[in-house]
Amino acid sequence: MKIALVFFSPTGSTALVAEHIRDYLLDCRAVPTLIDITPMAYRGESLDMAPYDALILGVPVHSWRAPRVVRNWISGLCGDGKPCSTFFTYGGFQIHPAHHSTRTLLENAGFRLVSSAEFPASHTFNLGGWKAMENRPDESDFAVAKEYAEKTSCRFSGEDRNLPGPFEPTTHTEAFLDEIEMFRFRILSSLPARKAKSCSLCGICQEICPTGAFDAQRGAASADMCIACLGCLLRCPEQAITIPDLSESFAFKLKAEGMTIDQMQTKESRIYF
Ligand SMILES: Cc1cc2nc3c(=O)[nH]c(=O)nc-3n(C[C@H](O)[C@H](O)[C@H](O)COP(=O)(O)O)c2cc1C
């Protein structure tokens, strides 16, 4: 069973979970190929599914859905009736619309979804002062990743012919989710930009930007293209790129979701199977 194990991961958490899943799939005698579509160049051409029997797609939840650039990438795929599965990392807030929306996109591209999973992970905005799901994923999450890999490989091979049960219901339309996507600009009052004078112009920020938004010379991101993934901020070797302090917005966000930090910490990884 040859599996294309594709992931998008600007700040590394989804990559970490994908690597664990790859190892667990190898234990199940599957043959996974890890494919990182974070760099823009790797999303230029659509993935040819001909060499693979199945697809696993792992992405971070960005504003309740898969990131926009991944949604666009999915629409270019040709599933040809092959089985697929999704997994998401998320920072402790809303997640369930992502399962629905990504499933629809994959089914429209000709895949058959056989399972899905979600894994709490340090929220990207912790880089700006939030304290959501720090130190996740941890061993408890990797144990769920193991079970997910084992059960999903049985579904892929046809040994288990069941389909996933229903996801948590959602009434959100794609138009509403588009509005939610714009909301991050109210939380991040300005996009990542170079503030420090100590910049050697190494160009890593521009090189690794998954959307081609960051201009190293200007030290700024294009508002139209930036998805606020904060990969540039994390990867800058001189910590020259910053965002405004977000600590106050964390309390606001918790209140808006009607959740305390302790309630958030009780969230566990989950398989939809
Ligand atoms: C722009 C943006 C929007 C996000 N939206 C959500 C969200 O709606 N719900 C949530 O729980 N986490 C959200 N997160 C947090 C990420 O899903 C989480 O930190 C993820 O593990 C990051 O994955 P990565 O390290 O692979 O990039 C968001 C992060 C970013 C950058």
Short mmCIF file of N, CA and C in Angstrom, two decimals, residues 106-206:
data_model
loop_
_atom_site.label_atom_id
_atom_site.label_comp_id
_atom_site.label_asym_id
_atom_site.label_seq_id
_atom_site.Cartn_x
_atom_site.Cartn_y
_atom_site.Cartn_z
N LEU A 106 -11.84 17.43 -1.04
CA LEU A 106 -11.20 16.19 -1.50
C LEU A 106 -12.18 15.32 -2.29
N GLU A 107 -13.43 15.29 -1.84
CA GLU A 107 -14.42 14.50 -2.58
C GLU A 107 -14.70 15.12 -3.95
N ASN A 108 -14.71 16.44 -3.99
CA ASN A 108 -14.88 17.11 -5.30
C ASN A 108 -13.72 16.81 -6.23
N ALA A 109 -12.54 16.53 -5.63
CA ALA A 109 -11.36 16.19 -6.44
C ALA A 109 -11.29 14.70 -6.76
N GLY A 110 -12.33 13.95 -6.36
CA GLY A 110 -12.41 12.54 -6.77
C GLY A 110 -11.91 11.54 -5.74
N PHE A 111 -11.64 11.98 -4.49
CA PHE A 111 -11.19 11.03 -3.45
C PHE A 111 -12.38 10.52 -2.64
N ARG A 112 -12.11 9.45 -1.89
CA ARG A 112 -13.08 8.87 -0.95
C ARG A 112 -12.50 9.00 0.45
N LEU A 113 -13.10 9.80 1.33
CA LEU A 113 -12.53 9.99 2.67
C LEU A 113 -12.86 8.80 3.57
N VAL A 114 -11.84 8.18 4.18
CA VAL A 114 -12.10 7.01 5.03
C VAL A 114 -11.87 7.28 6.52
N SER A 115 -11.17 8.36 6.84
CA SER A 115 -10.98 8.72 8.25
C SER A 115 -10.45 10.14 8.35
N SER A 116 -10.50 10.68 9.58
CA SER A 116 -9.93 12.01 9.82
C SER A 116 -9.48 12.06 11.28
N ALA A 117 -8.62 13.00 11.59
CA ALA A 117 -8.14 13.10 12.98
C ALA A 117 -7.73 14.53 13.27
N GLU A 118 -7.68 14.85 14.57
CA GLU A 118 -7.25 16.20 14.98
C GLU A 118 -6.31 16.10 16.17
N PHE A 119 -5.28 16.95 16.18
CA PHE A 119 -4.25 16.91 17.21
C PHE A 119 -4.00 18.33 17.73
N PRO A 120 -4.20 18.56 19.04
CA PRO A 120 -3.85 19.87 19.59
C PRO A 120 -2.35 20.13 19.44
N ALA A 121 -2.00 21.39 19.16
CA ALA A 121 -0.59 21.75 18.99
C ALA A 121 -0.43 23.21 19.40
N SER A 122 0.75 23.54 19.85
CA SER A 122 1.04 24.91 20.27
C SER A 122 0.48 25.91 19.24
N HIS A 123 -0.33 26.86 19.70
CA HIS A 123 -0.94 27.81 18.75
C HIS A 123 0.15 28.71 18.17
N THR A 124 0.08 28.91 16.87
CA THR A 124 1.06 29.77 16.18
C THR A 124 1.18 31.13 16.86
N PHE A 125 0.03 31.65 17.35
CA PHE A 125 0.06 32.99 17.93
C PHE A 125 0.73 33.02 19.31
N ASN A 126 1.14 31.83 19.82
CA ASN A 126 1.98 31.83 21.03
C ASN A 126 3.28 32.58 20.74
N LEU A 127 3.66 32.63 19.46
CA LEU A 127 4.86 33.39 19.07
C LEU A 127 4.68 34.89 19.35
N GLY A 128 3.41 35.30 19.56
CA GLY A 128 3.13 36.72 19.84
C GLY A 128 2.61 36.92 21.27
N GLY A 129 2.67 35.86 22.10
CA GLY A 129 2.29 36.05 23.51
C GLY A 129 1.07 35.26 23.96
N TRP A 130 0.40 34.51 23.06
CA TRP A 130 -0.69 33.65 23.50
C TRP A 130 -0.11 32.47 24.30
N LYS A 131 -0.99 31.75 25.00
CA LYS A 131 -0.51 30.60 25.78
C LYS A 131 -1.43 29.41 25.54
N ALA A 132 -1.71 29.15 24.28
CA ALA A 132 -2.67 28.10 23.93
C ALA A 132 -1.95 26.82 23.53
N MET A 133 -2.28 25.76 24.24
CA MET A 133 -1.77 24.42 23.92
C MET A 133 -0.24 24.37 23.84
N GLU A 134 0.37 25.11 24.77
CA GLU A 134 1.84 25.06 24.83
C GLU A 134 2.25 23.61 25.13
N ASN A 135 3.37 23.20 24.66
CA ASN A 135 3.93 21.84 24.87
C ASN A 135 3.11 20.72 24.23
N ARG A 136 2.21 21.03 23.34
CA ARG A 136 1.53 19.99 22.55
C ARG A 136 2.06 20.07 21.12
N PRO A 137 2.05 19.00 20.36
CA PRO A 137 1.59 17.67 20.74
C PRO A 137 2.58 17.00 21.68
N ASP A 138 2.03 16.09 22.54
CA ASP A 138 2.89 15.36 23.46
C ASP A 138 2.66 13.85 23.27
N GLU A 139 3.17 13.07 24.21
CA GLU A 139 3.09 11.60 24.06
C GLU A 139 1.64 11.11 23.94
N SER A 140 0.72 11.79 24.65
CA SER A 140 -0.69 11.36 24.56
C SER A 140 -1.20 11.55 23.13
N ASP A 141 -0.77 12.62 22.49
CA ASP A 141 -1.20 12.88 21.11
C ASP A 141 -0.56 11.87 20.15
N PHE A 142 0.71 11.54 20.39
CA PHE A 142 1.37 10.59 19.50
C PHE A 142 0.76 9.19 19.63
N ALA A 143 0.24 8.86 20.84
CA ALA A 143 -0.44 7.57 21.00
C ALA A 143 -1.68 7.53 20.10
N VAL A 144 -2.39 8.65 20.02
CA VAL A 144 -3.58 8.70 19.15
C VAL A 144 -3.14 8.65 17.68
N ALA A 145 -2.01 9.28 17.38
CA ALA A 145 -1.49 9.25 16.00
C ALA A 145 -1.17 7.81 15.58
N LYS A 146 -0.71 7.02 16.53
CA LYS A 146 -0.39 5.61 16.24
C LYS A 146 -1.67 4.84 15.89
N GLU A 147 -2.68 5.04 16.74
CA GLU A 147 -3.96 4.36 16.51
C GLU A 147 -4.56 4.82 15.17
N TYR A 148 -4.44 6.10 14.90
CA TYR A 148 -4.96 6.67 13.63
C TYR A 148 -4.26 6.00 12.44
N ALA A 149 -2.94 5.86 12.52
CA ALA A 149 -2.19 5.25 11.40
C ALA A 149 -2.60 3.79 11.21
N GLU A 150 -2.73 3.07 12.32
CA GLU A 150 -3.08 1.64 12.22
C GLU A 150 -4.47 1.46 11.61
N LYS A 151 -5.44 2.23 12.13
CA LYS A 151 -6.81 2.05 11.67
C LYS A 151 -6.98 2.55 10.24
N THR A 152 -6.29 3.65 9.92
CA THR A 152 -6.43 4.20 8.57
C THR A 152 -5.81 3.27 7.55
N SER A 153 -4.68 2.63 7.89
CA SER A 153 -4.07 1.73 6.90
C SER A 153 -4.97 0.52 6.64
N CYS A 154 -5.73 0.08 7.66
CA CYS A 154 -6.69 -1.03 7.44
C CYS A 154 -7.83 -0.58 6.52
N ARG A 155 -8.24 0.67 6.66
CA ARG A 155 -9.29 1.19 5.76
C ARG A 155 -8.74 1.32 4.33
N PHE A 156 -7.50 1.78 4.22
CA PHE A 156 -6.91 1.93 2.89
C PHE A 156 -6.78 0.57 2.19
N SER A 157 -6.39 -0.45 2.95
CA SER A 157 -6.14 -1.75 2.32
C SER A 157 -7.45 -2.48 1.99
N GLY A 158 -8.57 -2.00 2.56
CA GLY A 158 -9.86 -2.65 2.30
C GLY A 158 -10.17 -3.72 3.33
N GLU A 159 -9.22 -3.96 4.26
CA GLU A 159 -9.45 -4.93 5.34
C GLU A 159 -10.65 -4.47 6.19
N ASP A 160 -10.75 -3.17 6.37
CA ASP A 160 -11.89 -2.56 7.06
C ASP A 160 -12.62 -1.69 6.03
N ARG A 161 -13.85 -2.07 5.72
CA ARG A 161 -14.57 -1.37 4.64
C ARG A 161 -15.54 -0.31 5.14
N ASN A 162 -15.49 -0.02 6.45
CA ASN A 162 -16.42 0.99 6.98
C ASN A 162 -16.01 2.40 6.55
N LEU A 163 -16.95 3.32 6.70
CA LEU A 163 -16.68 4.73 6.40
C LEU A 163 -16.74 5.52 7.71
N PRO A 164 -16.12 6.71 7.75
CA PRO A 164 -16.13 7.46 9.03
C PRO A 164 -17.54 7.87 9.43
N GLY A 165 -17.78 7.85 10.74
CA GLY A 165 -19.06 8.34 11.27
C GLY A 165 -19.15 9.83 11.05
N PRO A 166 -20.27 10.44 11.43
CA PRO A 166 -20.43 11.88 11.16
C PRO A 166 -19.46 12.73 11.97
N PHE A 167 -19.03 13.82 11.38
CA PHE A 167 -18.25 14.81 12.13
C PHE A 167 -19.21 15.60 13.00
N GLU A 168 -18.64 16.40 13.93
CA GLU A 168 -19.52 17.29 14.70
C GLU A 168 -20.25 18.19 13.72
N PRO A 169 -21.57 18.37 13.92
CA PRO A 169 -22.32 19.15 12.92
C PRO A 169 -21.84 20.59 12.83
N THR A 170 -21.95 21.16 11.66
CA THR A 170 -21.64 22.58 11.50
C THR A 170 -22.69 23.21 10.59
N THR A 171 -23.01 24.45 10.88
CA THR A 171 -23.98 25.16 10.03
C THR A 171 -23.26 26.24 9.23
N HIS A 172 -21.92 26.31 9.38
CA HIS A 172 -21.18 27.41 8.76
C HIS A 172 -21.05 27.22 7.25
N THR A 173 -21.40 28.27 6.53
CA THR A 173 -21.23 28.23 5.07
C THR A 173 -19.80 28.66 4.74
N GLU A 174 -19.36 28.37 3.52
CA GLU A 174 -18.01 28.79 3.10
C GLU A 174 -17.91 30.32 3.13
N ALA A 175 -19.02 31.02 2.80
CA ALA A 175 -19.00 32.49 2.80
C ALA A 175 -18.75 33.01 4.22
N PHE A 176 -19.38 32.38 5.21
CA PHE A 176 -19.16 32.79 6.59
C PHE A 176 -17.71 32.51 7.00
N LEU A 177 -17.21 31.35 6.56
CA LEU A 177 -15.82 31.00 6.90
C LEU A 177 -14.82 31.95 6.23
N ASP A 178 -15.19 32.47 5.07
CA ASP A 178 -14.33 33.49 4.43
C ASP A 178 -14.23 34.73 5.35
N GLU A 179 -15.37 35.07 5.98
CA GLU A 179 -15.36 36.24 6.89
C GLU A 179 -14.47 35.96 8.10
N ILE A 180 -14.57 34.73 8.63
CA ILE A 180 -13.74 34.35 9.78
C ILE A 180 -12.26 34.47 9.41
N GLU A 181 -11.96 34.11 8.17
CA GLU A 181 -10.56 34.16 7.71
C GLU A 181 -10.04 35.61 7.78
N MET A 182 -10.90 36.56 7.49
CA MET A 182 -10.48 37.97 7.53
C MET A 182 -10.29 38.45 8.98
N PHE A 183 -10.91 37.74 9.92
CA PHE A 183 -10.89 38.18 11.32
C PHE A 183 -9.47 38.21 11.90
N ARG A 184 -8.58 37.34 11.38
CA ARG A 184 -7.23 37.28 11.95
C ARG A 184 -6.54 38.64 11.81
N PHE A 185 -6.94 39.42 10.81
CA PHE A 185 -6.30 40.72 10.63
C PHE A 185 -6.71 41.70 11.73
N ARG A 186 -7.81 41.37 12.42
CA ARG A 186 -8.17 42.22 13.56
C ARG A 186 -7.38 41.78 14.80
N ILE A 187 -7.02 40.49 14.84
CA ILE A 187 -6.21 40.02 15.97
C ILE A 187 -4.75 40.44 15.77
N LEU A 188 -4.26 40.15 14.57
CA LEU A 188 -2.89 40.55 14.21
C LEU A 188 -3.01 41.95 13.61
N SER A 189 -2.92 42.98 14.44
CA SER A 189 -3.21 44.32 13.91
C SER A 189 -2.22 44.72 12.81
N SER A 190 -1.05 44.09 12.78
CA SER A 190 -0.19 44.27 11.60
C SER A 190 0.51 42.95 11.29
N LEU A 191 0.83 42.77 10.05
CA LEU A 191 1.44 41.52 9.59
C LEU A 191 2.91 41.46 10.02
N PRO A 192 3.52 40.26 9.97
CA PRO A 192 4.94 40.18 10.34
C PRO A 192 5.78 41.12 9.49
N ALA A 193 6.73 41.78 10.14
CA ALA A 193 7.59 42.74 9.42
C ALA A 193 8.92 42.86 10.14
N ARG A 194 9.93 43.32 9.41
CA ARG A 194 11.25 43.51 10.02
C ARG A 194 11.24 44.80 10.82
N LYS A 195 11.53 44.65 12.13
CA LYS A 195 11.59 45.84 12.98
C LYS A 195 13.04 46.11 13.39
N ALA A 196 13.79 45.01 13.65
CA ALA A 196 15.16 45.18 14.14
C ALA A 196 16.06 45.70 13.03
N LYS A 197 17.08 46.47 13.45
CA LYS A 197 18.03 46.98 12.45
C LYS A 197 19.02 45.90 12.07
N SER A 198 19.25 44.94 13.01
CA SER A 198 20.25 43.89 12.75
C SER A 198 19.68 42.82 11.82
N CYS A 199 19.79 43.05 10.54
CA CYS A 199 19.34 42.07 9.55
C CYS A 199 20.44 41.96 8.51
N SER A 200 20.90 40.71 8.30
CA SER A 200 22.01 40.53 7.35
C SER A 200 21.51 40.34 5.93
N LEU A 201 20.20 40.45 5.74
CA LEU A 201 19.57 40.22 4.44
C LEU A 201 19.88 38.82 3.89
N CYS A 202 19.82 37.83 4.78
CA CYS A 202 20.11 36.45 4.36
C CYS A 202 19.04 35.94 3.40
N GLY A 203 17.84 36.51 3.47
CA GLY A 203 16.78 36.16 2.52
C GLY A 203 15.97 34.93 2.89
N ILE A 204 16.25 34.34 4.09
CA ILE A 204 15.51 33.11 4.47
C ILE A 204 14.00 33.40 4.54
N CYS A 205 13.62 34.55 5.06
CA CYS A 205 12.20 34.90 5.20
C CYS A 205 11.49 34.80 3.85
N GLN A 206 12.13 35.32 2.84
CA GLN A 206 11.53 35.31 1.49
C GLN A 206 11.53 33.90 0.91
#
